[in-house]
Short mmCIF file of C-alpha atoms and ligand atoms in Angstrom, two decimals:
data_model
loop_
_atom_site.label_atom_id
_atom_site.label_comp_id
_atom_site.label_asym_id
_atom_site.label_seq_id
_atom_site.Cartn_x
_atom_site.Cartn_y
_atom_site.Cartn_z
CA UNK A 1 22.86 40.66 -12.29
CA UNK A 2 21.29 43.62 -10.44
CA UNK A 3 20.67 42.33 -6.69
CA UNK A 4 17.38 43.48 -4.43
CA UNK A 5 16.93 46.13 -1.74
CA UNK A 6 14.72 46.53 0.79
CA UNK A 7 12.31 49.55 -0.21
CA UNK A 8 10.50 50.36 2.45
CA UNK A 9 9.03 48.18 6.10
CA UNK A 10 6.15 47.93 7.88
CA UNK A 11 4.69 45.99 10.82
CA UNK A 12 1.40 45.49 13.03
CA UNK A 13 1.33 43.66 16.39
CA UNK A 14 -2.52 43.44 17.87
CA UNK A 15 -3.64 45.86 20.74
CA UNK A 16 -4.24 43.32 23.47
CA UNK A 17 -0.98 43.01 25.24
CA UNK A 18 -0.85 39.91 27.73
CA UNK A 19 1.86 40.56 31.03
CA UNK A 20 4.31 37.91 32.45
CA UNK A 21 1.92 38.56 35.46
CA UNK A 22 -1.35 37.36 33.91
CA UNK A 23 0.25 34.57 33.15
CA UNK A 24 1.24 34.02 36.44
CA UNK A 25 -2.34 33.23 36.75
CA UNK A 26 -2.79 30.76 34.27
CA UNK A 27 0.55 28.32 34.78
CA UNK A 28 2.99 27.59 37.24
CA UNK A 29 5.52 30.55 36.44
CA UNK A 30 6.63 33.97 37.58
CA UNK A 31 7.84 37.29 36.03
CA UNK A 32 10.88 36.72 37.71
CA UNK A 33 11.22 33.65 35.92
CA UNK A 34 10.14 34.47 32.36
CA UNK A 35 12.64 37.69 32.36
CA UNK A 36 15.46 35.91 33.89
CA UNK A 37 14.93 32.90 31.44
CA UNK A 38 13.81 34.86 28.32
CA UNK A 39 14.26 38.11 28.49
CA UNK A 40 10.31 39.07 27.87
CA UNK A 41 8.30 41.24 29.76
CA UNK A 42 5.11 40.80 27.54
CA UNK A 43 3.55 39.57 24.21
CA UNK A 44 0.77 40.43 21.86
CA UNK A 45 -2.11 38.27 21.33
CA UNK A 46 -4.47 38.19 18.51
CA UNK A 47 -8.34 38.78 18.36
CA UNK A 48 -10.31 35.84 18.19
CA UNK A 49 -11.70 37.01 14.79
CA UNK A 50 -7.97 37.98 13.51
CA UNK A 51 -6.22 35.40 11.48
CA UNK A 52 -2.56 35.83 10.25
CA UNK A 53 -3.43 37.49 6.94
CA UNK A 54 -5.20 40.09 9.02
CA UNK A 55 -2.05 41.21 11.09
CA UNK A 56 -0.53 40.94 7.49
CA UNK A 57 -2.74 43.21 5.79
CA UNK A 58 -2.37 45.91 8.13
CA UNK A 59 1.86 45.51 7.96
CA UNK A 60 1.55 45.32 4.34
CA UNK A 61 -0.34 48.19 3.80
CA UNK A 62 2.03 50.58 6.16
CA UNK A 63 5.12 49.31 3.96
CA UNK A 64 3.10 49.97 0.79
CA UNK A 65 2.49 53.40 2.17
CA UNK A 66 5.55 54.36 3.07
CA UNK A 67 6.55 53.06 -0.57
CA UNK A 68 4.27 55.59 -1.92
CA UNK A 69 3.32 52.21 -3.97
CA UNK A 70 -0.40 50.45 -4.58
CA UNK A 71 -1.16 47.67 -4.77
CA UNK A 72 -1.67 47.01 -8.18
CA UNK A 73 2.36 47.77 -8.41
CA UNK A 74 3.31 44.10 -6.39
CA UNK A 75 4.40 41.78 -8.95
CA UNK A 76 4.43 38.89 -6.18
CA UNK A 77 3.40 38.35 -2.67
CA UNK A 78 5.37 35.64 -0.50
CA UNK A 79 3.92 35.07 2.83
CA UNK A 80 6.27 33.10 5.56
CA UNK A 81 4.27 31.71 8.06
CA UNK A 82 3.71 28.26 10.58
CA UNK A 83 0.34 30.08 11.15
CA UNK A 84 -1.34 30.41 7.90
CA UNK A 85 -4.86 30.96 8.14
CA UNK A 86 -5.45 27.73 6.95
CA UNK A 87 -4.18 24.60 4.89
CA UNK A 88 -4.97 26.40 1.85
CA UNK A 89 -5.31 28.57 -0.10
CA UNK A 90 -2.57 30.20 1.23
CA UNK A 91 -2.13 33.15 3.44
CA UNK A 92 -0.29 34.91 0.30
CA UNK A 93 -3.17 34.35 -1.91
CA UNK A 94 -5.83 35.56 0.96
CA UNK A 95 -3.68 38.56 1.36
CA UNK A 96 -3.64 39.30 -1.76
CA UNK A 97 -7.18 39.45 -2.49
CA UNK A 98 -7.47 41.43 1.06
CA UNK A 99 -4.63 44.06 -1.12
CA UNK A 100 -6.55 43.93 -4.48
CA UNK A 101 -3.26 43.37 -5.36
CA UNK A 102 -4.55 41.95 -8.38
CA UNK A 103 -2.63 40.00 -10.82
CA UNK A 104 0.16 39.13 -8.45
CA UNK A 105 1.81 36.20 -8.26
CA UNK A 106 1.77 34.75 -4.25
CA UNK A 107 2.62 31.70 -2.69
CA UNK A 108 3.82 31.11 1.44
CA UNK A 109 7.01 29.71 2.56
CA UNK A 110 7.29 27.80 5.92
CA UNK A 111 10.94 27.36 7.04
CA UNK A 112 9.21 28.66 11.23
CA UNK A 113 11.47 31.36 12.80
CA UNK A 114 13.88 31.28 9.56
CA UNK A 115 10.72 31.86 6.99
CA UNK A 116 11.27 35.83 6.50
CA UNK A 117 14.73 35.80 5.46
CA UNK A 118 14.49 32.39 3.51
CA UNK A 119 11.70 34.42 1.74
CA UNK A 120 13.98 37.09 1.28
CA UNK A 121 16.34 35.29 -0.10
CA UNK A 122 13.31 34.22 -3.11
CA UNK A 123 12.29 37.84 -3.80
CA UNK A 124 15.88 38.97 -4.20
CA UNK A 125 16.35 35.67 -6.70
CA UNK A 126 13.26 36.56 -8.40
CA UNK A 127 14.35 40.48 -8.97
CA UNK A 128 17.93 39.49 -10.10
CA UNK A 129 16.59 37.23 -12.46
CA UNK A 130 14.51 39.55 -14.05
CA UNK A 131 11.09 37.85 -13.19
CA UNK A 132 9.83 40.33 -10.96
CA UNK A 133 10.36 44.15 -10.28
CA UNK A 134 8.28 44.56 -6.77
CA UNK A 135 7.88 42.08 -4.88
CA UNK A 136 5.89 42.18 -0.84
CA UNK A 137 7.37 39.94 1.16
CA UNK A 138 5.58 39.38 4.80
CA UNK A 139 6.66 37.73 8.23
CA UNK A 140 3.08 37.16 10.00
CA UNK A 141 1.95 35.37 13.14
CA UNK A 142 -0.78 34.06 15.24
CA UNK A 143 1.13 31.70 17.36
CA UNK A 144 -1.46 32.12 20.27
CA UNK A 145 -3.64 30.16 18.25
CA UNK A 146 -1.39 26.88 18.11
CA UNK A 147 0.16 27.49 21.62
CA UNK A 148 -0.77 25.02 24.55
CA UNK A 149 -1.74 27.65 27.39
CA UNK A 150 -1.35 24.53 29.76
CA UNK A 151 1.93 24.07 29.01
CA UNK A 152 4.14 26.50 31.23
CA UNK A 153 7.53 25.52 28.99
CA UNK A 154 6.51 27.69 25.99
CA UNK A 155 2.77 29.56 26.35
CA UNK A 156 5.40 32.10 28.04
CA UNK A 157 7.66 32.28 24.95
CA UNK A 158 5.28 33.09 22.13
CA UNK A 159 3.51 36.02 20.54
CA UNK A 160 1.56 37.55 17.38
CA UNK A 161 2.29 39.99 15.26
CA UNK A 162 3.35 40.56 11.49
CA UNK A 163 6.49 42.11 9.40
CA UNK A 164 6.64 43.47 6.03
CA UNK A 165 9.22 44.73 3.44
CA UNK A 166 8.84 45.90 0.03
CA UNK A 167 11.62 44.97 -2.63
CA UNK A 168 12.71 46.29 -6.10
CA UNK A 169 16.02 46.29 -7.98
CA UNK A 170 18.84 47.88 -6.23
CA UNK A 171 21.28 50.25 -7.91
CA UNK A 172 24.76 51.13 -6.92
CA UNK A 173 26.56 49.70 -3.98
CA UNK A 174 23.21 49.51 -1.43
CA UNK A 175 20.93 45.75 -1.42
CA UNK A 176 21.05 42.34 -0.22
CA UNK A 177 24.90 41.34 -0.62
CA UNK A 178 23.86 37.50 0.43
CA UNK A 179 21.49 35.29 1.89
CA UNK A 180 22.83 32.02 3.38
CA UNK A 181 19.75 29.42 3.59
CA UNK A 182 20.65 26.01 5.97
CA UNK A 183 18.93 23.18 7.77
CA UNK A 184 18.46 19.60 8.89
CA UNK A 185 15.53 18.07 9.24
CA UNK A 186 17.07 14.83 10.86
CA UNK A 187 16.70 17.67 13.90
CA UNK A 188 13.41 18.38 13.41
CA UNK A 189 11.67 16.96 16.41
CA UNK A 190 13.40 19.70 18.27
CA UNK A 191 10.05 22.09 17.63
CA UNK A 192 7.45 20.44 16.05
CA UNK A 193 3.07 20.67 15.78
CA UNK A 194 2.82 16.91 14.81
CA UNK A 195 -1.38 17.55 15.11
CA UNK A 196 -3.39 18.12 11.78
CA UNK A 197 -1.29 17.77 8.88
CA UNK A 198 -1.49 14.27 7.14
CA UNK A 199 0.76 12.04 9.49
CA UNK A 200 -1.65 12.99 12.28
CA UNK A 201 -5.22 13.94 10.87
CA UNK A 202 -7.19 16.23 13.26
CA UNK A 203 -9.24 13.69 15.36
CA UNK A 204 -10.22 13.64 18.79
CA UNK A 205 -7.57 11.60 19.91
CA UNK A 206 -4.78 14.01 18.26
CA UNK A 207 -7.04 16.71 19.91
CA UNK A 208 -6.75 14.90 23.46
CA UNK A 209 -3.22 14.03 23.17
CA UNK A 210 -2.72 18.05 22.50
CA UNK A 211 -0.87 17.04 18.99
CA UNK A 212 -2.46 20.65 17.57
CA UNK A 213 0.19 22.52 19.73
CA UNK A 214 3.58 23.70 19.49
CA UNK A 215 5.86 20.96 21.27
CA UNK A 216 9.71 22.07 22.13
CA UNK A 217 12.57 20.81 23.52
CA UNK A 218 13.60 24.14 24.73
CA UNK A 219 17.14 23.07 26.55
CA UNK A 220 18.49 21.38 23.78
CA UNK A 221 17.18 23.77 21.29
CA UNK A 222 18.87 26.30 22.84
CA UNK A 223 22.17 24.93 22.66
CA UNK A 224 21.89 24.20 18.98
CA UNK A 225 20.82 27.60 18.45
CA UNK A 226 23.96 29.24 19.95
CA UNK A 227 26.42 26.94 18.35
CA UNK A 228 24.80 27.04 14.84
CA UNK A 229 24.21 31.12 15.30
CA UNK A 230 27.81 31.54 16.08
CA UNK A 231 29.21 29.69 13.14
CA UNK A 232 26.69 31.38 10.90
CA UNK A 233 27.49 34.99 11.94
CA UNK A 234 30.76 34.15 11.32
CA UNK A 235 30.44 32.61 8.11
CA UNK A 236 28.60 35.68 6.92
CA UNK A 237 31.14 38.13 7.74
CA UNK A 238 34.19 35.91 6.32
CA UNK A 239 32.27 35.66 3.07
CA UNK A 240 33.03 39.67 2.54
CA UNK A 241 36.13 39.67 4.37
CA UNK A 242 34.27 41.93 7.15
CA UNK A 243 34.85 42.62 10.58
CA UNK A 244 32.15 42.06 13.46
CA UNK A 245 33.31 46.06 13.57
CA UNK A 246 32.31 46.63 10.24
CA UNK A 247 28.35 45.69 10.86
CA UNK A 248 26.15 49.11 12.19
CA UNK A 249 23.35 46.39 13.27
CA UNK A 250 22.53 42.91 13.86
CA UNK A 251 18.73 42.08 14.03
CA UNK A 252 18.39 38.67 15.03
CA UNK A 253 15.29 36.78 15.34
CA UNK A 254 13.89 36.71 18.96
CA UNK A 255 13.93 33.87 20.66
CA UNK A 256 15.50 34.27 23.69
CA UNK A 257 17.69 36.90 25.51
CA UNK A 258 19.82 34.86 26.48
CA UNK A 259 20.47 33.39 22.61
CA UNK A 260 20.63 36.69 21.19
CA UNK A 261 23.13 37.78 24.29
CA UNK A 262 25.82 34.66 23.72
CA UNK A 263 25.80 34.99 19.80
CA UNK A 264 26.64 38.76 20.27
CA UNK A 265 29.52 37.48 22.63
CA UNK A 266 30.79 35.17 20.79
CA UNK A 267 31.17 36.47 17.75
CA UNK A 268 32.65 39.89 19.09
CA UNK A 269 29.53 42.23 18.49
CA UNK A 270 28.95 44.53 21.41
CA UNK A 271 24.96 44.34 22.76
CA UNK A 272 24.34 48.10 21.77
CA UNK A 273 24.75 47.23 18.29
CA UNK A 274 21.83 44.47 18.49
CA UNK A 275 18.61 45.14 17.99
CA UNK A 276 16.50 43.91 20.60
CA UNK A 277 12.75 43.96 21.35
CA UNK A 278 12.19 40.64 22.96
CA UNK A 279 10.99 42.05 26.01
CA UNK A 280 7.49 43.53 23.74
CA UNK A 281 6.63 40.67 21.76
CA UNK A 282 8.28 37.47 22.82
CA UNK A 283 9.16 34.97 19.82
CA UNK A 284 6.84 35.65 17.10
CA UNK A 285 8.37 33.40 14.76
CA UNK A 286 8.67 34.18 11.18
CA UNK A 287 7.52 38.10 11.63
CA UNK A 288 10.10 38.70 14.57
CA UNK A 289 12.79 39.79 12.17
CA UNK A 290 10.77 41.82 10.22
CA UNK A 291 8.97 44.19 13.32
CA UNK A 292 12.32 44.48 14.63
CA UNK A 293 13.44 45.72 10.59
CA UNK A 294 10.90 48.14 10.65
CA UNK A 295 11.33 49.32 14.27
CA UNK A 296 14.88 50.17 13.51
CA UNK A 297 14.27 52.17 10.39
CA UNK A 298 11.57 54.00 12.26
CA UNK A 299 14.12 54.57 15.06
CA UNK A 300 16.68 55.72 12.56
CA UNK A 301 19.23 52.81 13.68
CA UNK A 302 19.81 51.79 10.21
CA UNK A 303 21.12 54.59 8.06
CA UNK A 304 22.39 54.65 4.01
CA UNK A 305 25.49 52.93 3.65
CA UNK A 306 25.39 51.09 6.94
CA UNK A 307 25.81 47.03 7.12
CA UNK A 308 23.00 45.27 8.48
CA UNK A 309 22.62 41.15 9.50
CA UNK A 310 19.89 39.28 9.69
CA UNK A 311 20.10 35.72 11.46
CA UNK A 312 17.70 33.18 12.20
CA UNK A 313 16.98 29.52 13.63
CA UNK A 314 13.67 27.89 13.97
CA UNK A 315 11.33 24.73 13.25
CA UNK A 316 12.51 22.63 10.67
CA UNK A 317 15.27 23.08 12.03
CA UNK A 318 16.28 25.90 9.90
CA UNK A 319 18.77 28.76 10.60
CA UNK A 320 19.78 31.48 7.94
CA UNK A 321 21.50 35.03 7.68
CA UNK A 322 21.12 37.66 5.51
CA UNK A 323 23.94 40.28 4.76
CA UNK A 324 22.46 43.98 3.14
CA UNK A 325 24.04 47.39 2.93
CA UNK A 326 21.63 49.92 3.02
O1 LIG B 401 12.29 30.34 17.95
C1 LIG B 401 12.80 29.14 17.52
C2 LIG B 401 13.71 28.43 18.39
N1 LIG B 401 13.37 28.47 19.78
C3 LIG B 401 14.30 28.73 20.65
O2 LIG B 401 15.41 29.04 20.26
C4 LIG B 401 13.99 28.58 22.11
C5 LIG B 401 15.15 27.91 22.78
N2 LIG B 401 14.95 27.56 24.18
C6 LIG B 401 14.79 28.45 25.19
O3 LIG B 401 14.63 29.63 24.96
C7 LIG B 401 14.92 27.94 26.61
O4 LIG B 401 15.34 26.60 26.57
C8 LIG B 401 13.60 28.06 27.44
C9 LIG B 401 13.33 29.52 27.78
C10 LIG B 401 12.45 27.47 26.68
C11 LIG B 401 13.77 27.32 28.76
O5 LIG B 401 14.92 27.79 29.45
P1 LIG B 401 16.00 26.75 30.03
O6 LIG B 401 17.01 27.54 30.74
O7 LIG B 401 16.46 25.90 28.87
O8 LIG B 401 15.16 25.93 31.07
P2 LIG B 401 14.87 24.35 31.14
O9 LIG B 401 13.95 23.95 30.02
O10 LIG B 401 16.17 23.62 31.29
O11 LIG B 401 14.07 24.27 32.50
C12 LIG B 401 14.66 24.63 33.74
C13 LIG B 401 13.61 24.52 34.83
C14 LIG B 401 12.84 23.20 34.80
O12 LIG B 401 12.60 22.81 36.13
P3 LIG B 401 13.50 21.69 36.84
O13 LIG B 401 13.34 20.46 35.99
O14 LIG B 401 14.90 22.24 36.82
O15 LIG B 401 12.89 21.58 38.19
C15 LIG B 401 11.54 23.56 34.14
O16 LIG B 401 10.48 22.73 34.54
O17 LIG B 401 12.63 25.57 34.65
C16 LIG B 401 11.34 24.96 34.67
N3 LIG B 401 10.45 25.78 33.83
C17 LIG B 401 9.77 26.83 34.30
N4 LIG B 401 9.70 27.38 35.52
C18 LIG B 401 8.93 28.47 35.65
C19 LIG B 401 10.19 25.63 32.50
N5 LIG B 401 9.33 26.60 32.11
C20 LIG B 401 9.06 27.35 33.19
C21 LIG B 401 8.27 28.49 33.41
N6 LIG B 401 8.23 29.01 34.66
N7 LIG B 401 7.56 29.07 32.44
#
């Protein structure tokens, strides 16, 4: 079956940029803090009139671009998100009437931090299957818009922005040698928005309880996420007999410094061969992957031939690697 490759990236964070210091001014916290803790410096925040399909238009349309592709070529659109503009219709199917992609199959996926790679993981079953030749798959954020700016335990951690990568049929030995999809939602209170959906209709008691923001239990999420990253890493690299030597790159979602720091340790990857940009955006979720994706091939840190992983963990709780030789 032929596998998928990654065609071409693209991203957009929003201008407004919003400093550990101004936040200083709005909770109990200090830069000191926030970079000691988290490793950011500073995160992007969204308009009020921009929405998550807006931030995804604008990456979508610089990976199309640099695809030399229009729209009219996308075959499907999969939008991960746990910001979609709203309930429905979904972000996809807004974006894709934003694209004129017409024609176009699109749908979202919401697996949080873990969204763009388990999304990856459908386009490149949907190209080795035959289905679909081109498909636009997009990591996009507003998580100011669901954050509790009275709550100094994550309004520090969060930021907006979108991802996007354009995939067709690989040939020869470059593409997406395996995706490795997990969770357990017996875990999920970890990182949960328990507001609005049907358990907890939007009313004005779910409004003055705060259920419409992000809640986390940061500590313990933590540790989970460095135990589960390690193992999965690991697992990846076992799978093709590989060596953490072997790997020209690790992107891993940003979460945390600190995260990113110990699953580089303990899996025997030095730092310089781990993309980090943390200290620009904070965690924006789903579309932190994908920013950092297209930052590197900007930056020429991914080259033909070269091993890349992906690895994720997020709401759900989800966690999930992707292997691809470029
Ligand atoms: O993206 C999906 C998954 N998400 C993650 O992986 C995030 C995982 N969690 C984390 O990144 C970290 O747990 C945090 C950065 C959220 C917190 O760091 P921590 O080292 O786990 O701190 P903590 O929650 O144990 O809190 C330590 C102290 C507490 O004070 P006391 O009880 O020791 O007096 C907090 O109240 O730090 C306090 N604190 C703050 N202090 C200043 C919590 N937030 C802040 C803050 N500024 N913003």
């Amino acid at each position: 079956m032929p596998r998928a490759r990654i065609v071409s990236t693209g991203s957009y964070v929003p201008e407004r940029v919003l400093t550990n210091r101004e936040l200083e001014q709005m909770v109990d916290t200090s830069d000191e803090w926030i970079i000691e803790r988290t490793g950011i410096r500073e995160r992007r925040i969204a308009s009020e009139k921009q929405a998550s399909s807006d931030l995804a238009y604008e990456a979508a349309k610089s990976a199309l671009k640099r695809a030399g592709l229009k729209p009219k070529d996308l075959d499907l659109i999969i939008v991960a998100s746990v910001t979609p503009d709203m309930p429905f219709p979904s972000t996809a199917c807004i974006l894709q009437a934003k694209l004129g992609a017409k024609d176009a199959a699109a749908l979202d996926v919401n697996a949080a931090c873990s969204g763009f790679i388990y999304s990856l993981s459908m386009a490149n079953a949907f190209i080795s299957s035959g289905q679909y030749r081109c498909v636009l798959v997009v990591g996009a954020e507003t998580l100011s818009k669901i954050t509790d700016w009275e709550d100094r335990s994550t309004c520090v951690l969060f930021g907006d922005g979108a991802g996007a990568a354009i995939l067709g049929p690989a040939d020869g030995d470059a593409g997406i040698l395996s995706v490795r999809l997990h969770s357990d939602g017996s875990m999920g209170d970890l990182l949960t928005l328990p507001g609005g959906g049907s358990r907890n209709p939007v009313s004005k008691d779910t409004i003055k309880k705060r259920l419409h923001y992000i809640k986390m239990k940061g500590n313990e999420t933590f540790k989970f996420a460095v135990k589960t990253l390690e193992k999965l890493v690991a697992d990846t690299l076992a799978e093709f007999r590989l060596k953490p030597s072997d790997i020209s790159l690790l992107i891993p979602h940003q979460a945390n410094l600190r995260i990113i720091k110990a699953t580089a340790e303990r899996v025997g990857l030095p730092i310089e061969k781990v993309f980090v940009n943390i200290d620009k955006y904070g965690n924006t979720s789903a579309a932190s992957i994908p920013i950092a994706l297209d930052e590197a091939v900007r930056c020429e840190r991914v080259r033909p031939g070269d091993y890349l992983m992906l690895e994720a963990f997020g709401g759900g709780i989800t966690w999930a690697s992707a292997l691809i030789r470029w």
